[in-house]
Amino acid sequence: MGALPGGAHDAACTGVTGSGRSRAGDRYGRHEMILTSAGAARMVTGSCHHLQAGDLSILVDCGLFQGGAEVRELNHEPFPFDPAELDAVLVTHGHLDHVGRLPLLLKKGYRGRIHCTTATANITAIILRDSAKIAAEDHEREMRKARRAGSEDEVRPPLYDLADVEKVVKRFTSVEMGEPLKLPGGVSVLFRPAGHILGSAYLEVTTRTGRVTFSGDLGNRESALQATAAAPNECDVMVIETTYADRTHPARAVTEAEFERVLKRSFARGGNVMIPAFALERTQQVLYLLKNEMASGSVERRPVYLDSPMATHMTRLYQSCANEFRPKIAEELERGVDPFEPESLVYTVSRAESQLINDVEGGAVILAGSGMMTGGRIVHHLKHNLWREEASLVIVGYQAHGTLGRALQDGAKRVRILGDEIAVRAEIVTISGFSAHADHDDLMAFITPSGAGKLLLVHGESEVMDAFAKQLREGGHEAQTPYLNEPLNL
Ligand code: ZN
């Protein structure tokens, strides 16, 4: 977590000053601001926004493009700015689609600091190490295949390795929520709680010529863990996410009642309940609810297996951050009560411990990754339980097209898992209220008090964005949906 020698200010002073330097002040006049979205432009992943304001050049987030092969290919494209010329990098939160290209930024010459909250720095370290490990495993598998075909030369090396990740970890500098971060050129940045996941912030950037607010990802007001994002201060331009701009989430009580009913039904049938869960935030939300429902007696106390080393790691991080949650959870943590640990919770870390769960034929709750069932330990549990009509699969996260999770959600009667044909007889239930993203009403509640003269919509499917932009324009707002790498004069 240390500051690095030659931090943001030094980078600004010693940056390359040759022909490659193209500051907003040089080319467009000193008082202009230019924003270029190098990711999450008319798509959800790859968040990365470059702001040039006078002499200052800053980056907000540097996420990985995730999804199909065409989208992932974008990770290999050069950045539309010179990383060596950036004065500062600001990170809103630790999801991979907001931090996953940070190691590339350093490899391409960025020499300054990475500013974020302490929780985000800790989460990002876990997320990036895991990402590098998976990339190395994938690369090894591809190489084995290529060696057999004699085409090793065609296999690209991973984008980055663990050593590259450790360099990123050394660049983090902690920022306190609500305390202005001063950057060169009279620029100041305020990190404010976004209510999305642990440590998440939205950023209010004030330059000599204007105020730009970057929403990052905003939370769901119905979250049991995160307090709702505070209303933003007034700004001139707002760069805002639009993931769920087309829907309204159910109330928390509805989600909890739905969850309780499915647990009761499954236990009454004597089956296991499988919950594929993303390691960050979703797992902790589910654990919190399980603890409450089992402690209050509204559902029977049964063994709960957290079968994911990464989710276990994240949950321990959550347990150490008492003052970051809604007051009820913060109080419990301060009293030494762990809100994320049902009494019957079993952490299974080793593979051998995980395999022992296969012998449990019914009456247990099994949380494991991956969230979309494309790999990880959950697939073993699916193989052992999906064919049992007394079992349940509870889907609590987004399932992308083409994934096993989506096929099951869409009602597939037979699926192939680890080479075996499995008949799907278990009850499959989707509970949508666990989303960590703002819905339409949350977004409007964030936009309205800002009085933003211009709204730039990012981080959403293009159809959702276009419909939301149209609606905003009809309401008198100026709304745009930037294209990838398109410089916009603000
Ligand atoms: Zn996020």
PDB file of N, CA and C and ligand atoms in Angstrom, residues 47 92-98 196-197 200 216-218 241 243 280 436-437 459, ligand 1:
ATOM      1  N   SER A  47     -14.531  -0.852 -18.326  1.00  0.00           N
ATOM      2  CA  SER A  47     -14.594   0.550 -17.878  1.00  0.00           C
ATOM      3  C   SER A  47     -13.220   1.202 -17.842  1.00  0.00           C
ATOM      4  N   THR A  92     -12.649   3.331  -9.067  1.00  0.00           N
ATOM      5  CA  THR A  92     -13.918   3.455  -8.331  1.00  0.00           C
ATOM      6  C   THR A  92     -14.188   2.249  -7.433  1.00  0.00           C
ATOM      7  N   HIS A  93     -13.911   1.019  -7.938  1.00  0.00           N
ATOM      8  CA  HIS A  93     -14.137  -0.181  -7.117  1.00  0.00           C
ATOM      9  C   HIS A  93     -13.421  -1.375  -7.734  1.00  0.00           C
ATOM     10  N   GLY A  94     -13.418  -2.498  -7.002  1.00  0.00           N
ATOM     11  CA  GLY A  94     -12.527  -3.598  -7.344  1.00  0.00           C
ATOM     12  C   GLY A  94     -13.051  -4.666  -8.287  1.00  0.00           C
ATOM     13  N   HIS A  95     -14.184  -4.484  -8.950  1.00  0.00           N
ATOM     14  CA  HIS A  95     -14.638  -5.495  -9.912  1.00  0.00           C
ATOM     15  C   HIS A  95     -13.662  -5.576 -11.085  1.00  0.00           C
ATOM     16  N   LEU A  96     -13.502  -6.795 -11.621  1.00  0.00           N
ATOM     17  CA  LEU A  96     -12.515  -7.021 -12.685  1.00  0.00           C
ATOM     18  C   LEU A  96     -12.755  -6.131 -13.909  1.00  0.00           C
ATOM     19  N   ASP A  97     -14.027  -5.847 -14.208  1.00  0.00           N
ATOM     20  CA  ASP A  97     -14.296  -5.011 -15.389  1.00  0.00           C
ATOM     21  C   ASP A  97     -13.999  -3.532 -15.114  1.00  0.00           C
ATOM     22  N   HIS A  98     -13.473  -3.221 -13.917  1.00  0.00           N
ATOM     23  CA  HIS A  98     -13.022  -1.857 -13.609  1.00  0.00           C
ATOM     24  C   HIS A  98     -11.527  -1.800 -13.281  1.00  0.00           C
ATOM     25  N   HIS A 196     -22.345   0.221  -4.005  1.00  0.00           N
ATOM     26  CA  HIS A 196     -22.383  -0.897  -4.972  1.00  0.00           C
ATOM     27  C   HIS A 196     -21.793  -2.175  -4.356  1.00  0.00           C
ATOM     28  N   ILE A 197     -20.528  -2.126  -3.958  1.00  0.00           N
ATOM     29  CA  ILE A 197     -19.884  -3.234  -3.245  1.00  0.00           C
ATOM     30  C   ILE A 197     -18.963  -2.611  -2.195  1.00  0.00           C
ATOM     31  N   SER A 200     -16.706   0.671  -2.693  1.00  0.00           N
ATOM     32  CA  SER A 200     -17.017   1.334  -3.972  1.00  0.00           C
ATOM     33  C   SER A 200     -17.274   2.830  -3.785  1.00  0.00           C
ATOM     34  N   GLY A 216     -18.983   5.559 -11.539  1.00  0.00           N
ATOM     35  CA  GLY A 216     -18.529   4.185 -11.308  1.00  0.00           C
ATOM     36  C   GLY A 216     -19.767   3.297 -11.421  1.00  0.00           C
ATOM     37  N   ASP A 217     -19.850   2.241 -10.622  1.00  0.00           N
ATOM     38  CA  ASP A 217     -21.087   1.468 -10.562  1.00  0.00           C
ATOM     39  C   ASP A 217     -21.838   1.892  -9.308  1.00  0.00           C
ATOM     40  N   LEU A 218     -23.124   2.162  -9.477  1.00  0.00           N
ATOM     41  CA  LEU A 218     -23.936   2.605  -8.345  1.00  0.00           C
ATOM     42  C   LEU A 218     -24.727   1.430  -7.781  1.00  0.00           C
ATOM     43  N   GLU A 241     -23.200   5.115 -15.240  1.00  0.00           N
ATOM     44  CA  GLU A 241     -23.460   3.726 -15.655  1.00  0.00           C
ATOM     45  C   GLU A 241     -24.958   3.524 -15.923  1.00  0.00           C
ATOM     46  N   THR A 243     -26.316   0.027 -16.428  1.00  0.00           N
ATOM     47  CA  THR A 243     -26.500  -1.431 -16.522  1.00  0.00           C
ATOM     48  C   THR A 243     -27.984  -1.833 -16.485  1.00  0.00           C
ATOM     49  N   LEU A 280     -17.556 -11.870  -4.704  1.00  0.00           N
ATOM     50  CA  LEU A 280     -17.514 -10.519  -4.141  1.00  0.00           C
ATOM     51  C   LEU A 280     -18.932  -9.973  -4.009  1.00  0.00           C
ATOM     52  N   ALA A 436     -26.466  -5.952  -7.334  1.00  0.00           N
ATOM     53  CA  ALA A 436     -25.687  -4.905  -6.658  1.00  0.00           C
ATOM     54  C   ALA A 436     -25.682  -3.611  -7.475  1.00  0.00           C
ATOM     55  N   HIS A 437     -26.477  -3.586  -8.564  1.00  0.00           N
ATOM     56  CA  HIS A 437     -26.497  -2.397  -9.425  1.00  0.00           C
ATOM     57  C   HIS A 437     -27.760  -1.565  -9.230  1.00  0.00           C
ATOM     58  N   HIS A 459     -21.354   1.911 -19.664  1.00  0.00           N
ATOM     59  CA  HIS A 459     -21.539   0.688 -18.879  1.00  0.00           C
ATOM     60  C   HIS A 459     -22.966   0.151 -18.978  1.00  0.00           C
TER      61      HIS A 459
HETATM   62 ZN    ZN B   1     -19.044  -3.234 -10.347  1.00  0.00          ZN
END
